PDB file of C-alpha atoms in Angstrom:
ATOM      1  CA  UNK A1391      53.550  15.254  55.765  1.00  0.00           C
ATOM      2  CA  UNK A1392      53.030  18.637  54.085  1.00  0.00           C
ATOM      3  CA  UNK A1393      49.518  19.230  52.674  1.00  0.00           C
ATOM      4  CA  UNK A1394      51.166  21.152  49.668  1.00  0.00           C
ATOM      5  CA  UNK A1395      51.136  18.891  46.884  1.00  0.00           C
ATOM      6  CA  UNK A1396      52.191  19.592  43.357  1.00  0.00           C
ATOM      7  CA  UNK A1397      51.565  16.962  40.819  1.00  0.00           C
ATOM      8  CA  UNK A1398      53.102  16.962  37.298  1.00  0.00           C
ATOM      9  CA  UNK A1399      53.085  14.456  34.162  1.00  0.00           C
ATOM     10  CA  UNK A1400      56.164  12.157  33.663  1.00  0.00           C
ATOM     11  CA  UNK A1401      54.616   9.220  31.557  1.00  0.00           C
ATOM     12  CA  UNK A1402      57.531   6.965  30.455  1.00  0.00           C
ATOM     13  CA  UNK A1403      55.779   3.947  28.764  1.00  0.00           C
ATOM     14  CA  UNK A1404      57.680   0.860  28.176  1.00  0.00           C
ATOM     15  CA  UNK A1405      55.996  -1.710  26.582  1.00  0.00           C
ATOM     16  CA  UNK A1406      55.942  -5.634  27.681  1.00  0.00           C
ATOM     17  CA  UNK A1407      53.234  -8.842  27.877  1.00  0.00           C
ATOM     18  CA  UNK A1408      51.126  -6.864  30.226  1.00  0.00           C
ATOM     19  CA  UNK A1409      50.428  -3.634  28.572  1.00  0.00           C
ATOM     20  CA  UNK A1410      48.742  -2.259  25.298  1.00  0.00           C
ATOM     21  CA  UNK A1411      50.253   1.031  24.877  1.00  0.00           C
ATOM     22  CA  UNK A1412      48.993   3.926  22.663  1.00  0.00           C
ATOM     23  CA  UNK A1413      48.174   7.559  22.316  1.00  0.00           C
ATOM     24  CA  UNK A1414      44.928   8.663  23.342  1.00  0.00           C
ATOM     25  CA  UNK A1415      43.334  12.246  21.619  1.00  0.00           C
ATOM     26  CA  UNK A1416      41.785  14.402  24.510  1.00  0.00           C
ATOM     27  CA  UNK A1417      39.984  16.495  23.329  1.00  0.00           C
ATOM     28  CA  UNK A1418      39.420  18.097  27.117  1.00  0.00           C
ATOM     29  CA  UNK A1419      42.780  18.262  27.228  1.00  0.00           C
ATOM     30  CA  UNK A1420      43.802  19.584  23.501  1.00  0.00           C
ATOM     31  CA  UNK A1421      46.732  16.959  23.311  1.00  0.00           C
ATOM     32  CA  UNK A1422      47.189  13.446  23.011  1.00  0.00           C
ATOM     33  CA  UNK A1423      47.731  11.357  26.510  1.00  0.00           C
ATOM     34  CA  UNK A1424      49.463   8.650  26.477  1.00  0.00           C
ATOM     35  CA  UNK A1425      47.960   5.126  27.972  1.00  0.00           C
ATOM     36  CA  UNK A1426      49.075   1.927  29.138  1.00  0.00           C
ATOM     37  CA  UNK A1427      46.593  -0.507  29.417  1.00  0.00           C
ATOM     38  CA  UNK A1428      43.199  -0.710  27.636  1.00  0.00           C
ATOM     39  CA  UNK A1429      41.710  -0.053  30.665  1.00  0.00           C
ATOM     40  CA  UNK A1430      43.484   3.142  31.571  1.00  0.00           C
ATOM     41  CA  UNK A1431      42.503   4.762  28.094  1.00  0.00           C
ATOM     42  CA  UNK A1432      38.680   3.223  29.087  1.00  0.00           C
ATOM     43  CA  UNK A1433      39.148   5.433  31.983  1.00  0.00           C
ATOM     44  CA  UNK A1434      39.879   8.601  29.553  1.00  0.00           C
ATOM     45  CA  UNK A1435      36.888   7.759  27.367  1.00  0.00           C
ATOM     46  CA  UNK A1436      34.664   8.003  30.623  1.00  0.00           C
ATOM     47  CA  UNK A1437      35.961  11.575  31.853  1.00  0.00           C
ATOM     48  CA  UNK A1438      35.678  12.845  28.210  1.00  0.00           C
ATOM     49  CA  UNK A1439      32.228  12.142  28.429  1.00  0.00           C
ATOM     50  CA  UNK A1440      31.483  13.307  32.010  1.00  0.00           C
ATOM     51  CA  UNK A1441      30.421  16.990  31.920  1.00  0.00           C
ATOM     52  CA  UNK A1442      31.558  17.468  35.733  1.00  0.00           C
ATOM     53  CA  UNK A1443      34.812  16.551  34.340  1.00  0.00           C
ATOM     54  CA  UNK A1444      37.076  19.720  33.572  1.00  0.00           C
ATOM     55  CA  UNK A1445      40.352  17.834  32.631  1.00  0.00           C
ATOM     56  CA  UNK A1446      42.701  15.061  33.812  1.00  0.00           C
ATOM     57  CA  UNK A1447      45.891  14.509  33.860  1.00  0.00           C
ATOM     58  CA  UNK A1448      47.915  11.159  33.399  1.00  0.00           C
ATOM     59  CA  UNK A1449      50.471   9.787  35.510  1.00  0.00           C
ATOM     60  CA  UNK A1450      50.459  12.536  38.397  1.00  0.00           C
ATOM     61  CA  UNK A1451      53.872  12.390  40.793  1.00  0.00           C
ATOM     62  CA  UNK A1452      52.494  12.484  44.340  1.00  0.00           C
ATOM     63  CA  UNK A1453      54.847  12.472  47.717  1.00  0.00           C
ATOM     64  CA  UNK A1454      52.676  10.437  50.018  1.00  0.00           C
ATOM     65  CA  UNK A1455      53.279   8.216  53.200  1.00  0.00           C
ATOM     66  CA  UNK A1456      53.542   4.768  52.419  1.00  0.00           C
ATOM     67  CA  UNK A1457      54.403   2.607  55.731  1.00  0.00           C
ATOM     68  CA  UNK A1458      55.784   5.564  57.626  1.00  0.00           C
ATOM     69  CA  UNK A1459      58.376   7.004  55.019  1.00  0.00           C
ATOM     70  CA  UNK A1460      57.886   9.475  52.404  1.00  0.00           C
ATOM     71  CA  UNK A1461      57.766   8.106  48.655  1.00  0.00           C
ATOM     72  CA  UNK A1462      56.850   9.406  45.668  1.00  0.00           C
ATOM     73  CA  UNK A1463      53.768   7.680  43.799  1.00  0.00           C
ATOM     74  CA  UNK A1464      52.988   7.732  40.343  1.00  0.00           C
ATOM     75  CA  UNK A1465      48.882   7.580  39.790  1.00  0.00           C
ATOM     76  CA  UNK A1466      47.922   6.623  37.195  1.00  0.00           C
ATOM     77  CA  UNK A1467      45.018   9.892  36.827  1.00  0.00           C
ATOM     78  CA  UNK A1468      44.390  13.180  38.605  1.00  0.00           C
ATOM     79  CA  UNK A1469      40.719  14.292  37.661  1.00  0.00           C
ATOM     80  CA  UNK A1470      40.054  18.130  38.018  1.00  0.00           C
ATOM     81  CA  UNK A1471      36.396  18.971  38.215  1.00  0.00           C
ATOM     82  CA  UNK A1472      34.465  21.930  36.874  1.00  0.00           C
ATOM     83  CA  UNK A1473      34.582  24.509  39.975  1.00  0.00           C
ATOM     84  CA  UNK A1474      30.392  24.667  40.001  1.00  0.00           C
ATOM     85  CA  UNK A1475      30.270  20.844  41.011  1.00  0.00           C
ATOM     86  CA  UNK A1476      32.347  21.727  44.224  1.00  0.00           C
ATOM     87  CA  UNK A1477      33.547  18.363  43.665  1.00  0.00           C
ATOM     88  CA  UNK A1478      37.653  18.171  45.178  1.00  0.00           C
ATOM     89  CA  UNK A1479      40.135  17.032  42.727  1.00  0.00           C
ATOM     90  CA  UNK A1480      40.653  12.776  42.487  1.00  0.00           C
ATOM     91  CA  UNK A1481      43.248  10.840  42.051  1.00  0.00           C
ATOM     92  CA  UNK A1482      42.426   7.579  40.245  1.00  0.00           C
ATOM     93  CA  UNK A1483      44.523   3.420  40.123  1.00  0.00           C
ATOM     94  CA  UNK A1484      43.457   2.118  37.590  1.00  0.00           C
ATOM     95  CA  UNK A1485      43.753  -2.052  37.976  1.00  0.00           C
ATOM     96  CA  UNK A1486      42.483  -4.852  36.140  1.00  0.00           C
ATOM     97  CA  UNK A1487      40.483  -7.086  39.656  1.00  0.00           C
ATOM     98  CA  UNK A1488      42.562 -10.425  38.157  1.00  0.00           C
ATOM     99  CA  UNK A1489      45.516  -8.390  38.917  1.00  0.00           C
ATOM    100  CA  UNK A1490      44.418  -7.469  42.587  1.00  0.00           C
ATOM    101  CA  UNK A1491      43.143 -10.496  43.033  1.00  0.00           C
ATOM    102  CA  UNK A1492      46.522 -11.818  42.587  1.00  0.00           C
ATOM    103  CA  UNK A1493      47.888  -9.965  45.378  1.00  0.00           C
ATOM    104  CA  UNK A1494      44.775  -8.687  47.241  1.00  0.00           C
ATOM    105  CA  UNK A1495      46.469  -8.091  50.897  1.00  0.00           C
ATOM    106  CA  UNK A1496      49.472  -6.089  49.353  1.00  0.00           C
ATOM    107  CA  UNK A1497      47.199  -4.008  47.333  1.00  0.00           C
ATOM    108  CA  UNK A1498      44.699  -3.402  50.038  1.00  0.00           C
ATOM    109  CA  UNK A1499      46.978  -2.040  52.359  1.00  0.00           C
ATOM    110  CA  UNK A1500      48.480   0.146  49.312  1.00  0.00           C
ATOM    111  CA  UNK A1501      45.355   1.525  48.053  1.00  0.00           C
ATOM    112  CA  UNK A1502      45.089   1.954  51.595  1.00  0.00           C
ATOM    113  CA  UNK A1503      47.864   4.250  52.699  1.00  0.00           C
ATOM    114  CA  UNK A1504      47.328   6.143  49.373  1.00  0.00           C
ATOM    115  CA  UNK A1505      43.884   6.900  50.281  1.00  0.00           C
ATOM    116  CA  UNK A1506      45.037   8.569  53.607  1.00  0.00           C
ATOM    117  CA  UNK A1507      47.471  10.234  52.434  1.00  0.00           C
ATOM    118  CA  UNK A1508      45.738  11.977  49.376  1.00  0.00           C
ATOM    119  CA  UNK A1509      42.509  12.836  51.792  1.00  0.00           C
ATOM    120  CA  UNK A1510      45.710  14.731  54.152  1.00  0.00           C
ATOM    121  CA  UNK A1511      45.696  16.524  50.752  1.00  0.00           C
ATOM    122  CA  UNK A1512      42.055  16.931  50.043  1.00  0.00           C
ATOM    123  CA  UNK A1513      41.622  15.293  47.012  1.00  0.00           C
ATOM    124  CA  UNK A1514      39.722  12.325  46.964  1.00  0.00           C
ATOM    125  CA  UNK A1515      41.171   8.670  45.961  1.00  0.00           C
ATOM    126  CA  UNK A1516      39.083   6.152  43.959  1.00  0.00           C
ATOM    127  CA  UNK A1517      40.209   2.899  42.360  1.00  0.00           C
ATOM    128  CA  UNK A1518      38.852   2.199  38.445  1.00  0.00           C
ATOM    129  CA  UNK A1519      38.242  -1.848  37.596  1.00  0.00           C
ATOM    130  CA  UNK A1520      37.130  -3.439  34.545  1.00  0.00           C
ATOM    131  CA  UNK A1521      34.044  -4.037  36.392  1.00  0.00           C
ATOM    132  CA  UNK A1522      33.616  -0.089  37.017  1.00  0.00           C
ATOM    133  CA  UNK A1523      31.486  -0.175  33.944  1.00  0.00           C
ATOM    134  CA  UNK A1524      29.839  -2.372  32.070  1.00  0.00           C
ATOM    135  CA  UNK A1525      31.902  -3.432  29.021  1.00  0.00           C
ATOM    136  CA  UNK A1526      29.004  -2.429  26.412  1.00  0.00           C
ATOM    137  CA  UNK A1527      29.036   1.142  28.029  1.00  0.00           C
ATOM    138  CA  UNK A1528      32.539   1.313  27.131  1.00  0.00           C
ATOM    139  CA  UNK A1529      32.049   0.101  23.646  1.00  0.00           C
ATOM    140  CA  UNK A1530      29.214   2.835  23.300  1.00  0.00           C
ATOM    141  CA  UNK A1531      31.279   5.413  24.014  1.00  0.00           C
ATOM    142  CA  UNK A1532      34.246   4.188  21.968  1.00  0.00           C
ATOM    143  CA  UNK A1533      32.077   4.457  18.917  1.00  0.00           C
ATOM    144  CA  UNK A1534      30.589   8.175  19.438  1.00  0.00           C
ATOM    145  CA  UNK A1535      34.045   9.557  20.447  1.00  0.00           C
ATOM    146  CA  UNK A1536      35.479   9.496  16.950  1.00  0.00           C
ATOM    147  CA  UNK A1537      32.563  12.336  16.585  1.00  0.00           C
ATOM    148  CA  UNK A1538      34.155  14.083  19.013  1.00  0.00           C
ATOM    149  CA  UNK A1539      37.238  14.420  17.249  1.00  0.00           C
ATOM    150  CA  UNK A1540      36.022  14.881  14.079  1.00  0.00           C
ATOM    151  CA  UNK A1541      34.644  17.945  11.800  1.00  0.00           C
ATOM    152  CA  UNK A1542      31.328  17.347  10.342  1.00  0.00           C
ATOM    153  CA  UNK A1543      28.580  18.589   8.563  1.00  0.00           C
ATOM    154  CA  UNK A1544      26.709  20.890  10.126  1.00  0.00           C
ATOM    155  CA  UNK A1545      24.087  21.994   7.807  1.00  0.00           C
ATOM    156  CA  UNK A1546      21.440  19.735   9.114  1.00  0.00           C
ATOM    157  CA  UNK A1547      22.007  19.827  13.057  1.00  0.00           C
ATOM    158  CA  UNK A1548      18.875  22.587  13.326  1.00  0.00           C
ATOM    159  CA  UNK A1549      16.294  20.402  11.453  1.00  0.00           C
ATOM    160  CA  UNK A1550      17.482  17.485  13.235  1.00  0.00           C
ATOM    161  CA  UNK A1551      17.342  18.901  16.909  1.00  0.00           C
ATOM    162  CA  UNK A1552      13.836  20.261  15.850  1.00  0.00           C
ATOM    163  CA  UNK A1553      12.384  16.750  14.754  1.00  0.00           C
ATOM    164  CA  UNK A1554      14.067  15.008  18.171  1.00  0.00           C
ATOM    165  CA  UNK A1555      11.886  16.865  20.296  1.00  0.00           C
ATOM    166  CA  UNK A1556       9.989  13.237  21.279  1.00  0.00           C
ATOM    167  CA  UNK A1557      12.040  10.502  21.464  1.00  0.00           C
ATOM    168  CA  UNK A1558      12.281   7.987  17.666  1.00  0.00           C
ATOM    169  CA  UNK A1559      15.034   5.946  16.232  1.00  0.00           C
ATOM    170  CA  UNK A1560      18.247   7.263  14.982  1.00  0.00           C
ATOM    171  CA  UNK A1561      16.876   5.528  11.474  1.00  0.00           C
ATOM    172  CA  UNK A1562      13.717   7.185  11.883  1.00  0.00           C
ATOM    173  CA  UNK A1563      15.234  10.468  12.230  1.00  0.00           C
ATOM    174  CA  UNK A1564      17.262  10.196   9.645  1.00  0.00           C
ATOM    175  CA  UNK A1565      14.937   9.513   7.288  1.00  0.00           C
ATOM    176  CA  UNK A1566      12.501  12.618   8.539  1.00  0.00           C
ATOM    177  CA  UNK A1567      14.759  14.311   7.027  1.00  0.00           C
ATOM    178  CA  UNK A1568      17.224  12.501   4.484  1.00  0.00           C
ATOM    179  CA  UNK A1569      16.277  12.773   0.047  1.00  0.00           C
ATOM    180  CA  UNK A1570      19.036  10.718  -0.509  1.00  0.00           C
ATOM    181  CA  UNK A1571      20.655   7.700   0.230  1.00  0.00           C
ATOM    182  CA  UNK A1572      24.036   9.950   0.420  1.00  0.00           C
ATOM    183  CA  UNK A1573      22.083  12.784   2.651  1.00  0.00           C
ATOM    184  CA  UNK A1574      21.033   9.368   4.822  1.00  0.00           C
ATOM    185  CA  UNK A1575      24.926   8.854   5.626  1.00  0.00           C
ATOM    186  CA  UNK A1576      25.749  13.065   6.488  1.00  0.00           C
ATOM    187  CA  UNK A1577      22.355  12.882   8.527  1.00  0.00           C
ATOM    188  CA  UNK A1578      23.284  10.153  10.186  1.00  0.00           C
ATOM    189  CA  UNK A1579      26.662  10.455  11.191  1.00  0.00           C
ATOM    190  CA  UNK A1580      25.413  14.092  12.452  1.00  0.00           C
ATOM    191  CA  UNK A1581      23.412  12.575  14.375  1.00  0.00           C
ATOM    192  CA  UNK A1582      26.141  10.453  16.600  1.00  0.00           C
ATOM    193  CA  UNK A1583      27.868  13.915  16.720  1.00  0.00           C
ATOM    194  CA  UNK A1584      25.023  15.858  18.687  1.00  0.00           C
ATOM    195  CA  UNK A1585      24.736  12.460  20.629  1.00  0.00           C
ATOM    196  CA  UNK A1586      28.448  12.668  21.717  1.00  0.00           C
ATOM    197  CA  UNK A1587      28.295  16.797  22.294  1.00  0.00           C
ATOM    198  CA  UNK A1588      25.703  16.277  24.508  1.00  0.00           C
ATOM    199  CA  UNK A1589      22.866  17.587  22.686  1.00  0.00           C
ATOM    200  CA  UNK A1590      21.186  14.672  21.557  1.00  0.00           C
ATOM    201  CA  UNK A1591      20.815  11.709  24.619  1.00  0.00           C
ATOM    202  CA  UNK A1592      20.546   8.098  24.232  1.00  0.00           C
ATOM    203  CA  UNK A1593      20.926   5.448  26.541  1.00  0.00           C
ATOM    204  CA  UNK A1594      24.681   4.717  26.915  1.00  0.00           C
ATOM    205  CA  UNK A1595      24.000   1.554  28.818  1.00  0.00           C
ATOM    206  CA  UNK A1596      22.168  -0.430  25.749  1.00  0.00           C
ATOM    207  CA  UNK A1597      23.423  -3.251  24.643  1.00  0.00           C
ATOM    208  CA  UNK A1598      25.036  -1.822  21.319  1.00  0.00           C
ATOM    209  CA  UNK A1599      24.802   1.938  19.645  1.00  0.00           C
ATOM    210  CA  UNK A1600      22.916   1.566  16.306  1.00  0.00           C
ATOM    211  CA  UNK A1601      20.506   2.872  13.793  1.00  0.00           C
ATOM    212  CA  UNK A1602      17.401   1.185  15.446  1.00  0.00           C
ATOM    213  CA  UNK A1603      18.744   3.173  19.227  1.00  0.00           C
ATOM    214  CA  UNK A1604      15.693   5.655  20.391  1.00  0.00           C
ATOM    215  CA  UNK A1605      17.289   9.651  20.823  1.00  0.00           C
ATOM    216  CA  UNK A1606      15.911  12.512  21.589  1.00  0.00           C
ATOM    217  CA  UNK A1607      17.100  16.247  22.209  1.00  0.00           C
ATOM    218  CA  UNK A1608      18.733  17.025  25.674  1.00  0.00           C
ATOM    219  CA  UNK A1609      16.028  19.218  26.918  1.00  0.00           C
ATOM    220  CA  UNK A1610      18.159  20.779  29.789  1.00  0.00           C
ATOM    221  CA  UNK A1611      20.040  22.551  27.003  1.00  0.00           C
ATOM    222  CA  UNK A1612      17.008  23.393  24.847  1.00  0.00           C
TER     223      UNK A1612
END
């Protein structure tokens, strides 16, 4: 096999009683991806929020050996990495375990032959399961990307980054600095947007994102 490999994008989504289909907005990407499974734009949601991630592409064409003859496979992610991290690029299946479990021999010995074959390449190969995360992690994340791709109000990032020095409520912070029950909302909502920029941190892992969740400013940026 040659180690050369050139991947590309050739997403042709069809939809049937397996998949939920949809655009996804990238902002690491500028462009909308396109997804085929909940769990595949779950995936996206993760590497949009991983600061080692550079950007991704969906549905990468591969030519790898699959029981001895040359075929070409369609992943379902290539992850490029920030060059500081030194971390090689990854290809990513993404598979619900029910599915696998359906089938576990066949798709042992495929995730398998896929894994050789992209290490020949030096990438790395990792398989992404709905039990990858917790689901509440997911659901966190789901809620502070729509800060991502939104434009806010800036005005009161400065006085809220000052008063986040020690970690307090999201509620508590707001008020610190809200007069008004209409400054409470901007105040707030800037608040989810330094929190999903990376300036602000909270614990992605709780239960559920609210009002009553402790934050406090990222101090390796400040």
């Amino acid at each position: 096999m040659e180690a050369d490999h050139k991947v590309f994008s050739q997403r042709k989504i069809t939809k049937n009683y397996r998949s939920v289909t949809g655009s996804f907005p990238s902002v690491k990407n500028k462009s909308s991806i396109a997804f085929e499974s909940l769990l595949e734009r779950s995936l996206f949601l993760t590497l949009e929020f991983d600061n080692s991630v550079e950007t991704y592409i969906e549905q990468p064409q591969l030519k790898i050996d699959y029981d001895g003859s040359i075929r070409t496979y369609s992943a379902d992610c290539l992850i490029k990495y920030c060059k500081d991290t030194l971390k090689k690029e990854t290809i990513v299946e993404v598979k619900y375990l029910t599915e696998i479990n359906k089938d576990k021999e066949k798709f042992e010995q495929k995730f398998k032959s896929i894994q050789a074959s992209v290490e020949y390449m030096g990438m790395e190969f990792i398989l992404y399961t709905d039990e990858t995360f917790p689901k509440s992690y997911i659901e966190n994340l789901d809620f502070l990307y729509r800060y991502k791709t939104q434009s806010l109000d800036t005005r009161n990032d400065e006085k809220i980054l000052d008063f986040a020095k020690e970690p307090m409520t999201a509620f508590q912070l707001a008020n610190l600095i809200a007069q008004s029950k209409m400054e409470y909302l901007q105040v707030a909502n800037a608040i989810w947007s330094l929190v999903s920029n990376g300036k602000l941190c909270t614990d992605f892992y709780q239960d559920e994102l609210t009002m009553n969740s402790l934050v406090w400013i990222n101090h390796e940026r400040y």
